[in-house]
Amino acid sequence: MNVRSLPRPRRLLGVALVAAVGLAGAAGAAAPASARTSAQAGTLAAAFDRAAARYDVPRDLLVALAQAETRLDASAGVASASGGHGVMHLVSNPRQHTLEEAARLTGLDAATLRADPGANVTGAAAVLRSYADAAGLDRAERAGIDHWYAPIARYGGATDPTVARGYADAVYDLLRSGFSAASGAVLTVPGRPVAPRKGALSGSGHEAQSTDYGPAAWAPASTSNYTVASRPGSHPVQYVVIHMTQGGYASAINWFQNPASQVSAHYTFRSSDGAVTQSVREKDIAWHAGNWTYNTQSIGIEHEGYVDNPAWFTDAMYRASAALTRNLTAKYGIPRDRAHIIAHREVPGASHTDPGVHWNWTYYLQLVNGVTGTGTGTVDTTASTLNVRSGPGTGYGVVGSVADGARVTIYCQATGTSVTGPAGTSTIWHRIGTNRYVAAAYLQTGHSGYIPNVPRC
């Protein structure tokens, strides 16, 4: 995402230990001065517990909101592309002011709310409680997660009902499926049945679809944020430019609809499932590259996430994005190579780093060029479980395990550390999920080496 010539903000990895913020008074009341600084050291989990109890907001709802917004990646006060801060993405921009609302409701200053994760969680809880009060939720209704749909949608700041529904639905999808958040599964939210009370946001179930690309939803950017044209007649389309949103999926689409943002992209992809929304017609010129010539000659594709956090770079998003790029290259005669499918940072004059070092160009270009198969394998180990590592080698950290005899899907294959196991000796490693690798020596695939039509990582 490009905001004219401003440099792309960078996020900090990991979830820090934070100070717990204890607030006195009911929701909406200012806290005493003693609450303006952290009084006790505690974990982020403790901050969620305290904020949930203080403001009578379901704890798992708060954690799911943080997971949807930032995957609990603390920003240390550095703003996202749309002016959001911290694990809860408290926003300050010309149309959305949850940061200022949090300051008013808690008595905490904006600097603390931006930089301290515990204060950030507290501020978000206060804002959500104020939205629940405005929606007329009583104590019994606040105790049930299903009644919080409207306050969650309002927190996202979207004025377009389609975008607002998408934002709230993402939070409830996390609650339905369950998840473990942050490094080392610091916070776990178990899955549960959900039936959110959507009220006025129920919708017709027939959202507007793109006329350019069938799989895409249509949520148009503000006319203040792009230039009407008649491409490819008015300007040749020669490039596809790959971006990262530096924020959430719905937040990015909402930002394109904000006339003050002066930024847009043609398409935006969601990390969790590869869903895509179009915001600018392909014939028109989106303002995404920070270079007018490249804007006129390119299609800009945003991908949900942050350049410094590879957890956002899912196979679902890679594959869905590559399918679009394959469509665009066929439509406009764009060569399927790195000279024409480029990073935002490669645009002349770019001050941004996206999509960053974690973007896997080898994998992406193979998908664009039609190497789109997946493989399957059966875990074969003398132990009860096989370690799953964050990269293709024994030097990478263990991030989980799979049981002996389990069937796994192989999305791509990489060369790494040589390992000897029941399936032989091999330097091949299989990626079975986002940043999840197992050695080929412990996986029976029916192939002695690389699996045909499975991409390289």
CSV table of C-alpha atoms in Angstrom, one decimal:
chain,number,residue,atom,x,y,z
A,1,MET,CA,0.0,0.0,0.0
A,2,ASN,CA,1.3,3.4,-0.9
A,3,VAL,CA,0.3,6.7,0.7
A,4,ARG,CA,1.8,9.0,-1.8
A,5,SER,CA,5.5,9.2,-1.0
A,6,LEU,CA,5.3,8.3,2.7
A,7,PRO,CA,7.6,5.4,3.8
A,8,ARG,CA,5.9,2.2,4.6
A,9,PRO,CA,5.7,1.7,8.4
A,10,ARG,CA,7.3,-1.4,9.8
A,11,ARG,CA,5.9,-3.6,12.6
A,12,LEU,CA,7.8,-5.3,15.3
A,13,LEU,CA,7.8,-9.0,15.6
A,14,GLY,CA,6.7,-10.9,18.6
A,15,VAL,CA,4.5,-10.3,21.6
A,16,ALA,CA,6.3,-8.4,24.4
A,17,LEU,CA,5.7,-8.8,28.1
A,18,VAL,CA,3.6,-5.8,29.0
A,19,ALA,CA,2.5,-3.9,32.0
A,20,ALA,CA,-1.0,-4.6,33.2
A,21,VAL,CA,-3.2,-1.5,33.2
A,22,GLY,CA,-5.7,-1.4,36.1
A,23,LEU,CA,-8.5,1.2,35.7
A,24,ALA,CA,-10.9,2.5,38.2
A,25,GLY,CA,-14.5,3.6,37.5
A,26,ALA,CA,-17.2,2.3,35.2
A,27,ALA,CA,-17.0,2.1,31.4
A,28,GLY,CA,-16.8,5.6,30.0
A,29,ALA,CA,-15.4,7.2,33.1
A,30,ALA,CA,-11.9,8.7,33.2
A,31,ALA,CA,-9.4,6.8,35.2
A,32,PRO,CA,-7.4,8.4,38.0
A,33,ALA,CA,-4.0,9.7,37.3
A,34,SER,CA,-2.4,6.7,39.0
A,35,ALA,CA,-3.8,4.5,36.2
A,36,ARG,CA,-2.0,6.4,33.5
A,37,THR,CA,1.2,4.4,33.8
A,38,SER,CA,1.7,0.7,34.2
A,39,ALA,CA,1.6,-0.4,37.8
A,40,GLN,CA,2.3,-4.2,37.5
A,41,ALA,CA,4.2,-6.3,35.2
A,42,GLY,CA,2.2,-9.0,33.4
A,43,THR,CA,1.7,-10.9,30.2
A,44,LEU,CA,-0.5,-9.9,27.4
A,45,ALA,CA,-2.8,-12.6,28.4
A,46,ALA,CA,-3.2,-10.9,31.8
A,47,ALA,CA,-3.9,-7.6,30.1
A,48,PHE,CA,-6.8,-9.3,28.1
A,49,ASP,CA,-8.2,-10.8,31.3
A,50,ARG,CA,-8.1,-7.5,33.2
A,51,ALA,CA,-9.5,-5.4,30.3
A,52,ALA,CA,-12.3,-7.9,29.8
A,53,ALA,CA,-13.3,-7.9,33.4
A,54,ARG,CA,-13.0,-4.2,33.8
A,55,TYR,CA,-15.2,-3.4,30.8
A,56,ASP,CA,-17.5,-6.4,30.8
A,57,VAL,CA,-16.4,-7.5,27.3
A,58,PRO,CA,-15.9,-11.2,26.6
A,59,ARG,CA,-12.2,-12.0,26.8
A,60,ASP,CA,-12.2,-14.4,23.8
A,61,LEU,CA,-13.9,-11.7,21.7
A,62,LEU,CA,-11.1,-9.3,22.5
A,63,VAL,CA,-8.5,-11.8,21.6
A,64,ALA,CA,-10.2,-12.7,18.4
A,65,LEU,CA,-10.4,-9.1,17.4
A,66,ALA,CA,-6.7,-8.7,18.0
A,67,GLN,CA,-5.9,-11.8,16.0
A,68,ALA,CA,-8.0,-10.6,13.1
A,69,GLU,CA,-6.4,-7.2,13.2
A,70,THR,CA,-2.7,-7.8,13.9
A,71,ARG,CA,-2.2,-11.5,14.9
A,72,LEU,CA,-1.1,-9.9,18.2
A,73,ASP,CA,1.9,-8.3,16.6
A,74,ALA,CA,2.7,-5.4,18.9
A,75,SER,CA,3.6,-2.2,17.0
A,76,ALA,CA,5.3,-0.3,19.8
A,77,GLY,CA,3.4,2.8,18.7
A,78,VAL,CA,4.3,2.5,15.0
A,79,ALA,CA,1.2,3.2,12.9
A,80,SER,CA,-0.2,0.9,10.2
A,81,ALA,CA,-0.9,2.2,6.8
A,82,SER,CA,-4.4,3.4,7.9
A,83,GLY,CA,-3.1,5.0,11.1
A,84,GLY,CA,-3.7,2.0,13.4
A,85,HIS,CA,-1.7,1.3,16.5
A,86,GLY,CA,-0.9,-1.7,18.7
A,87,VAL,CA,-2.2,-5.2,19.0
A,88,MET,CA,-5.8,-3.9,18.9
A,89,HIS,CA,-5.2,-1.5,16.0
A,90,LEU,CA,-6.5,1.6,17.7
A,91,VAL,CA,-6.9,4.0,14.7
A,92,SER,CA,-6.4,7.7,14.3
A,93,ASN,CA,-7.1,9.0,10.8
A,94,PRO,CA,-9.5,11.6,9.3
A,95,ARG,CA,-12.5,9.3,9.4
A,96,GLN,CA,-11.8,6.9,12.2
A,97,HIS,CA,-10.8,7.8,15.8
A,98,THR,CA,-10.8,4.8,18.0
A,99,LEU,CA,-7.5,5.9,19.5
A,100,GLU,CA,-8.9,9.2,20.6
A,101,GLU,CA,-12.1,7.5,21.8
A,102,ALA,CA,-9.9,5.1,23.9
A,103,ALA,CA,-8.0,8.1,25.4
A,104,ARG,CA,-11.2,9.8,26.4
A,105,LEU,CA,-12.8,6.7,27.9
A,106,THR,CA,-9.8,5.5,29.9
A,107,GLY,CA,-7.9,8.7,30.7
A,108,LEU,CA,-4.8,7.2,29.3
A,109,ASP,CA,-2.8,9.5,27.0
A,110,ALA,CA,-2.5,8.7,23.3
A,111,ALA,CA,1.2,7.9,23.5
A,112,THR,CA,0.7,5.2,26.1
A,113,LEU,CA,-2.2,3.7,24.2
A,114,ARG,CA,-0.1,3.6,21.0
A,115,ALA,CA,3.0,2.1,22.6
A,116,ASP,CA,2.0,-0.1,25.5
A,117,PRO,CA,0.3,-3.3,24.5
A,118,GLY,CA,-1.5,-3.6,27.9
A,119,ALA,CA,-2.9,-0.1,27.6
A,120,ASN,CA,-3.8,-0.8,24.0
A,121,VAL,CA,-5.9,-3.8,25.0
A,122,THR,CA,-7.6,-1.8,27.7
A,123,GLY,CA,-8.4,1.1,25.3
A,124,ALA,CA,-10.0,-1.3,22.8
A,125,ALA,CA,-12.1,-2.9,25.5
A,126,ALA,CA,-13.3,0.5,26.7
A,127,VAL,CA,-14.2,1.5,23.1
A,128,LEU,CA,-16.1,-1.8,22.5
A,129,ARG,CA,-18.0,-1.4,25.7
A,130,SER,CA,-19.0,2.1,24.7
A,131,TYR,CA,-20.3,0.7,21.4
A,132,ALA,CA,-22.2,-2.0,23.3
A,133,ASP,CA,-23.8,0.6,25.5
A,134,ALA,CA,-24.8,2.7,22.4
A,135,ALA,CA,-26.3,-0.5,20.9
A,136,GLY,CA,-28.4,-1.0,24.1
A,137,LEU,CA,-26.8,-4.2,25.2
A,138,ASP,CA,-27.7,-5.1,28.8
A,139,ARG,CA,-25.6,-7.1,31.2
A,140,ALA,CA,-27.0,-10.5,30.1
A,141,GLU,CA,-26.5,-9.7,26.4
A,142,ARG,CA,-23.0,-8.5,27.0
A,143,ALA,CA,-22.2,-11.9,28.5
A,144,GLY,CA,-23.0,-13.7,25.2
A,145,ILE,CA,-20.6,-13.3,22.3
A,146,ASP,CA,-23.3,-13.4,19.7
A,147,HIS,CA,-24.7,-10.0,20.7
A,148,TRP,CA,-21.4,-8.2,19.9
A,149,TYR,CA,-21.6,-8.3,16.1
A,150,ALA,CA,-22.7,-4.6,15.7
A,151,PRO,CA,-20.1,-3.2,18.1
A,152,ILE,CA,-17.3,-5.3,16.4
A,153,ALA,CA,-18.4,-4.1,13.0
A,154,ARG,CA,-18.4,-0.5,14.2
A,155,TYR,CA,-14.9,-0.9,15.7
A,156,GLY,CA,-13.7,-1.7,12.1
A,157,GLY,CA,-14.8,1.8,11.0
A,158,ALA,CA,-16.2,0.8,7.6
A,159,THR,CA,-19.1,2.8,6.3
A,160,ASP,CA,-19.8,0.3,3.5
A,161,PRO,CA,-22.1,-2.4,4.9
A,162,THR,CA,-20.3,-5.1,2.8
A,163,VAL,CA,-17.0,-4.2,4.3
A,164,ALA,CA,-18.4,-3.9,7.8
A,165,ARG,CA,-19.9,-7.4,7.5
A,166,GLY,CA,-16.7,-8.8,6.2
A,167,TYR,CA,-14.8,-7.3,9.1
A,168,ALA,CA,-17.1,-8.6,11.8
A,169,ASP,CA,-17.5,-12.0,10.0
A,170,ALA,CA,-13.7,-12.5,10.2
A,171,VAL,CA,-13.7,-12.1,14.0
A,172,TYR,CA,-16.6,-14.5,14.4
A,173,ASP,CA,-15.0,-17.0,12.0
A,174,LEU,CA,-12.0,-17.1,14.4
A,175,LEU,CA,-14.3,-17.6,17.3
A,176,ARG,CA,-16.1,-20.5,15.5
A,177,SER,CA,-12.9,-22.3,14.5
A,178,GLY,CA,-10.7,-21.5,17.5
A,179,PHE,CA,-7.0,-20.6,17.4
A,180,SER,CA,-3.8,-20.2,19.3
A,181,ALA,CA,-2.4,-16.7,19.0
A,182,ALA,CA,1.2,-15.4,19.1
A,183,SER,CA,4.5,-17.1,19.4
A,184,GLY,CA,4.4,-20.2,21.6
A,185,ALA,CA,0.6,-20.2,21.7
A,186,VAL,CA,0.5,-17.6,24.4
A,187,LEU,CA,-3.3,-17.2,24.0
A,188,THR,CA,-5.7,-19.9,23.1
A,189,VAL,CA,-9.3,-19.4,22.1
A,190,PRO,CA,-11.3,-22.6,21.8
A,191,GLY,CA,-13.8,-23.0,18.9
A,192,ARG,CA,-17.4,-22.8,19.7
A,193,PRO,CA,-20.8,-22.5,17.9
A,194,VAL,CA,-21.6,-18.9,17.1
A,195,ALA,CA,-24.7,-17.4,15.7
A,196,PRO,CA,-24.0,-13.6,15.6
A,197,ARG,CA,-27.0,-11.3,15.9
A,198,LYS,CA,-26.3,-9.2,12.8
A,199,GLY,CA,-29.4,-7.0,12.9
A,200,ALA,CA,-29.2,-4.2,10.3
A,201,LEU,CA,-26.0,-5.7,8.9
A,202,SER,CA,-27.7,-9.0,7.9
A,203,GLY,CA,-27.5,-8.1,4.2
A,204,SER,CA,-29.1,-9.9,1.3
A,205,GLY,CA,-26.4,-12.5,0.9
A,206,HIS,CA,-25.9,-11.3,-2.6
A,207,GLU,CA,-22.9,-8.9,-2.4
A,208,ALA,CA,-21.7,-7.0,-5.5
A,209,GLN,CA,-19.2,-8.9,-7.5
A,210,SER,CA,-16.4,-7.7,-9.8
A,211,THR,CA,-17.1,-7.4,-13.5
A,212,ASP,CA,-13.4,-7.7,-14.2
A,213,TYR,CA,-12.6,-10.9,-12.3
A,214,GLY,CA,-15.3,-13.3,-11.3
A,215,PRO,CA,-14.0,-14.5,-7.9
A,216,ALA,CA,-13.6,-11.0,-6.5
A,217,ALA,CA,-16.1,-9.0,-4.5
A,218,TRP,CA,-16.6,-5.4,-5.4
A,219,ALA,CA,-16.1,-2.6,-2.9
A,220,PRO,CA,-15.2,0.6,-4.8
A,221,ALA,CA,-12.6,3.0,-3.6
A,222,SER,CA,-13.4,6.6,-3.2
A,223,THR,CA,-13.3,8.5,-6.4
A,224,SER,CA,-10.8,10.8,-4.7
A,225,ASN,CA,-8.3,8.0,-4.6
A,226,TYR,CA,-7.8,6.9,-8.2
A,227,THR,CA,-7.9,8.2,-11.8
A,228,VAL,CA,-10.5,7.3,-14.3
A,229,ALA,CA,-9.0,6.0,-17.6
A,230,SER,CA,-9.7,3.6,-20.4
A,231,ARG,CA,-6.9,1.2,-20.2
A,232,PRO,CA,-5.4,-0.6,-22.1
A,233,GLY,CA,-6.4,1.8,-24.9
A,234,SER,CA,-5.3,4.9,-22.9
A,235,HIS,CA,-2.2,3.4,-21.3
A,236,PRO,CA,-0.6,0.0,-21.8
A,237,VAL,CA,-0.8,-2.5,-18.9
A,238,GLN,CA,2.7,-4.0,-18.6
A,239,TYR,CA,3.2,-4.8,-14.9
A,240,VAL,CA,1.7,-6.4,-11.9
A,241,VAL,CA,2.9,-4.8,-8.6
A,242,ILE,CA,2.8,-6.9,-5.4
A,243,HIS,CA,2.1,-5.1,-2.1
A,244,MET,CA,1.5,-5.9,1.5
A,245,THR,CA,-1.3,-3.9,3.2
A,246,GLN,CA,0.5,-3.2,6.5
A,247,GLY,CA,-2.8,-3.8,8.1
A,248,GLY,CA,-5.9,-6.0,8.0
A,249,TYR,CA,-7.9,-7.0,4.9
A,250,ALA,CA,-11.1,-5.1,5.8
A,251,SER,CA,-9.1,-2.1,7.1
A,252,ALA,CA,-7.2,-1.8,3.8
A,253,ILE,CA,-10.4,-1.9,1.8
A,254,ASN,CA,-12.0,0.7,4.2
A,255,TRP,CA,-8.9,2.9,3.8
A,256,PHE,CA,-9.3,2.9,0.0
A,257,GLN,CA,-12.9,4.2,0.6
A,258,ASN,CA,-11.6,7.1,2.7
A,259,PRO,CA,-11.3,10.1,0.5
A,260,ALA,CA,-8.5,11.5,2.7
A,261,SER,CA,-6.2,8.5,2.2
A,262,GLN,CA,-5.1,9.3,-1.4
A,263,VAL,CA,-4.3,5.7,-2.0
A,264,SER,CA,-5.9,2.6,-3.6
A,265,ALA,CA,-5.2,-0.7,-5.2
A,266,HIS,CA,-7.1,-2.7,-7.8
A,267,TYR,CA,-7.3,-5.9,-5.7
A,268,THR,CA,-6.8,-6.9,-2.0
A,269,PHE,CA,-6.4,-10.5,-0.8
A,270,ARG,CA,-7.2,-11.9,2.6
A,271,SER,CA,-4.6,-14.0,4.4
A,272,SER,CA,-6.8,-16.7,6.0
A,273,ASP,CA,-8.6,-18.0,3.0
A,274,GLY,CA,-7.4,-16.1,-0.1
A,275,ALA,CA,-10.7,-14.2,-0.5
A,276,VAL,CA,-10.3,-11.2,-2.8
A,277,THR,CA,-12.0,-7.8,-3.2
A,278,GLN,CA,-11.6,-5.4,-6.1
A,279,SER,CA,-11.7,-1.7,-5.3
A,280,VAL,CA,-10.6,-0.1,-8.6
A,281,ARG,CA,-11.6,-1.2,-12.1
A,282,GLU,CA,-8.7,-2.5,-14.2
A,283,LYS,CA,-9.4,0.1,-16.8
A,284,ASP,CA,-8.7,2.8,-14.2
A,285,ILE,CA,-5.5,3.9,-12.6
A,286,ALA,CA,-5.1,3.0,-8.9
A,287,TRP,CA,-2.7,5.1,-6.8
A,288,HIS,CA,-0.6,2.3,-5.4
A,289,ALA,CA,3.0,2.4,-6.7
A,290,GLY,CA,4.1,6.0,-5.7
A,291,ASN,CA,5.3,6.5,-9.3
A,292,TRP,CA,2.8,7.9,-11.8
A,293,THR,CA,4.2,6.1,-14.9
A,294,TYR,CA,4.1,2.8,-13.1
A,295,ASN,CA,0.6,3.5,-11.8
A,296,THR,CA,-0.6,4.1,-15.4
A,297,GLN,CA,1.0,0.9,-16.6
A,298,SER,CA,0.3,-1.6,-13.8
A,299,ILE,CA,-2.3,-3.5,-11.8
A,300,GLY,CA,-1.7,-3.2,-8.0
A,301,ILE,CA,-2.4,-6.2,-5.8
A,302,GLU,CA,-2.5,-5.8,-2.0
A,303,HIS,CA,-2.0,-8.8,0.3
A,304,GLU,CA,-3.2,-8.7,3.9
A,305,GLY,CA,-0.4,-8.6,6.5
A,306,TYR,CA,2.8,-7.0,7.6
A,307,VAL,CA,6.2,-7.3,5.8
A,308,ASP,CA,8.0,-8.4,9.0
A,309,ASN,CA,5.6,-11.2,10.0
A,310,PRO,CA,5.6,-14.3,7.8
A,311,ALA,CA,2.6,-15.8,9.6
A,312,TRP,CA,0.4,-13.8,7.2
A,313,PHE,CA,1.9,-15.4,4.1
A,314,THR,CA,-0.5,-18.3,3.7
A,315,ASP,CA,-0.7,-20.8,0.9
A,316,ALA,CA,-4.3,-19.9,0.4
A,317,MET,CA,-3.4,-16.3,-0.2
A,318,TYR,CA,-0.4,-17.2,-2.5
A,319,ARG,CA,-2.5,-19.5,-4.6
A,320,ALA,CA,-5.5,-17.2,-4.9
A,321,SER,CA,-3.3,-14.2,-5.8
A,322,ALA,CA,-1.3,-16.2,-8.4
A,323,ALA,CA,-4.6,-17.2,-10.0
A,324,LEU,CA,-5.5,-13.5,-10.4
A,325,THR,CA,-2.0,-12.7,-11.7
A,326,ARG,CA,-2.2,-15.6,-14.2
A,327,ASN,CA,-5.5,-14.2,-15.4
A,328,LEU,CA,-4.1,-10.6,-15.7
A,329,THR,CA,-1.0,-11.7,-17.6
A,330,ALA,CA,-3.1,-13.6,-20.1
A,331,LYS,CA,-5.6,-10.7,-20.5
A,332,TYR,CA,-3.0,-8.0,-21.1
A,333,GLY,CA,-0.1,-10.0,-22.6
A,334,ILE,CA,2.2,-9.4,-19.6
A,335,PRO,CA,5.2,-11.7,-19.5
A,336,ARG,CA,5.1,-14.1,-16.5
A,337,ASP,CA,8.6,-13.2,-15.2
A,338,ARG,CA,10.2,-11.1,-12.5
A,339,ALA,CA,10.8,-8.2,-14.9
A,340,HIS,CA,7.0,-7.7,-15.1
A,341,ILE,CA,5.6,-9.1,-11.9
A,342,ILE,CA,7.4,-6.9,-9.4
A,343,ALA,CA,7.6,-5.9,-5.8
A,344,HIS,CA,6.5,-2.4,-4.7
A,345,ARG,CA,10.0,-1.8,-3.5
A,346,GLU,CA,11.3,-2.4,-7.1
A,347,VAL,CA,9.3,0.5,-8.5
A,348,PRO,CA,11.7,3.3,-9.4
A,349,GLY,CA,11.7,5.9,-6.6
A,350,ALA,CA,9.9,3.6,-4.1
A,351,SER,CA,10.6,4.2,-0.4
A,352,HIS,CA,8.6,1.1,0.7
A,353,THR,CA,10.0,-2.4,1.3
A,354,ASP,CA,6.9,-4.5,0.6
A,355,PRO,CA,6.2,-7.3,0.1
A,356,GLY,CA,9.5,-7.9,2.1
A,357,VAL,CA,12.0,-10.6,2.5
A,358,HIS,CA,9.4,-13.2,3.5
A,359,TRP,CA,7.5,-13.1,0.2
A,360,ASN,CA,8.4,-16.3,-1.7
A,361,TRP,CA,8.9,-15.3,-5.3
A,362,THR,CA,10.0,-18.8,-6.4
A,363,TYR,CA,6.8,-20.3,-5.2
A,364,TYR,CA,4.6,-17.4,-6.4
A,365,LEU,CA,6.1,-17.4,-10.0
A,366,GLN,CA,5.7,-21.1,-10.3
A,367,LEU,CA,2.0,-20.8,-9.3
A,368,VAL,CA,1.5,-18.0,-11.8
A,369,ASN,CA,3.1,-20.1,-14.5
A,370,GLY,CA,0.7,-23.0,-13.8
A,371,VAL,CA,2.6,-25.2,-11.5
A,372,THR,CA,-0.3,-25.4,-9.1
A,373,GLY,CA,-0.5,-29.0,-7.9
A,374,THR,CA,-0.4,-30.2,-4.3
A,375,GLY,CA,0.9,-33.5,-3.0
A,376,THR,CA,0.0,-35.8,-0.2
A,377,GLY,CA,2.1,-37.9,2.1
A,378,THR,CA,1.9,-40.2,5.1
A,379,VAL,CA,4.1,-39.5,8.1
A,380,ASP,CA,6.5,-42.5,8.7
A,381,THR,CA,8.6,-42.2,11.9
A,382,THR,CA,9.8,-44.6,14.6
A,383,ALA,CA,8.6,-42.1,17.2
A,384,SER,CA,5.0,-41.3,17.9
A,385,THR,CA,5.3,-37.8,16.4
A,386,LEU,CA,7.4,-36.0,13.9
A,387,ASN,CA,8.7,-32.5,14.5
A,388,VAL,CA,7.5,-29.7,12.3
A,389,ARG,CA,10.0,-26.9,11.7
A,390,SER,CA,9.6,-23.3,10.7
A,391,GLY,CA,11.9,-23.8,7.7
A,392,PRO,CA,13.5,-26.4,5.5
A,393,GLY,CA,16.2,-27.7,7.8
A,394,THR,CA,17.1,-29.1,11.2
A,395,GLY,CA,18.5,-25.6,12.2
A,396,TYR,CA,15.0,-24.1,12.1
A,397,GLY,CA,12.9,-24.0,15.2
A,398,VAL,CA,10.3,-26.6,16.1
A,399,VAL,CA,6.8,-25.1,15.7
A,400,GLY,CA,4.7,-28.2,16.2
A,401,SER,CA,4.4,-31.9,15.4
A,402,VAL,CA,2.4,-34.4,13.4
A,403,ALA,CA,1.5,-37.9,14.5
A,404,ASP,CA,3.0,-41.0,12.9
A,405,GLY,CA,0.7,-42.3,10.2
A,406,ALA,CA,-1.0,-38.9,9.7
A,407,ARG,CA,-1.8,-37.8,6.2
A,408,VAL,CA,-0.6,-34.3,5.2
A,409,THR,CA,-1.0,-32.0,2.2
A,410,ILE,CA,2.2,-30.8,0.6
A,411,TYR,CA,2.0,-27.3,-0.9
A,412,CYS,CA,5.6,-26.9,-2.1
A,413,GLN,CA,9.0,-28.5,-1.7
A,414,ALA,CA,12.4,-27.0,-0.8
A,415,THR,CA,16.0,-28.0,-0.6
A,416,GLY,CA,17.4,-28.0,2.9
A,417,THR,CA,19.4,-30.1,5.4
A,418,SER,CA,20.1,-33.7,4.4
A,419,VAL,CA,18.1,-36.1,6.7
A,420,THR,CA,18.0,-39.9,6.8
A,421,GLY,CA,14.8,-41.6,7.9
A,422,PRO,CA,12.4,-44.5,7.0
A,423,ALA,CA,11.9,-43.0,3.5
A,424,GLY,CA,15.6,-42.8,2.7
A,425,THR,CA,18.2,-40.0,2.7
A,426,SER,CA,17.1,-36.7,1.2
A,427,THR,CA,17.7,-32.9,1.2
A,428,ILE,CA,14.1,-32.3,0.2
A,429,TRP,CA,11.7,-30.7,2.7
A,430,HIS,CA,7.9,-30.5,2.3
A,431,ARG,CA,5.9,-27.4,3.3
A,432,ILE,CA,2.7,-28.7,4.9
A,433,GLY,CA,1.4,-25.3,6.0
A,434,THR,CA,2.4,-21.7,6.5
A,435,ASN,CA,6.0,-21.8,7.7
A,436,ARG,CA,5.6,-25.5,8.6
A,437,TYR,CA,8.1,-28.0,7.1
A,438,VAL,CA,8.8,-31.7,7.5
A,439,ALA,CA,11.7,-33.7,6.1
A,440,ALA,CA,11.0,-35.8,3.1
A,441,ALA,CA,12.9,-38.7,4.7
A,442,TYR,CA,10.0,-39.1,7.1
A,443,LEU,CA,7.1,-38.8,4.6
A,444,GLN,CA,5.9,-41.5,2.2
A,445,THR,CA,4.7,-39.8,-0.9
A,446,GLY,CA,5.0,-42.4,-3.6
A,447,HIS,CA,7.9,-40.5,-5.2
A,448,SER,CA,11.6,-40.9,-4.6
A,449,GLY,CA,12.3,-37.2,-5.1
A,450,TYR,CA,10.3,-34.1,-6.1
A,451,ILE,CA,6.6,-34.7,-6.7
A,452,PRO,CA,5.5,-33.7,-10.2
A,453,ASN,CA,3.5,-30.5,-10.6
A,454,VAL,CA,4.1,-29.5,-6.9
A,455,PRO,CA,5.9,-26.1,-6.8
A,456,ARG,CA,9.3,-25.4,-5.4
A,457,CYS,CA,9.4,-23.2,-2.3
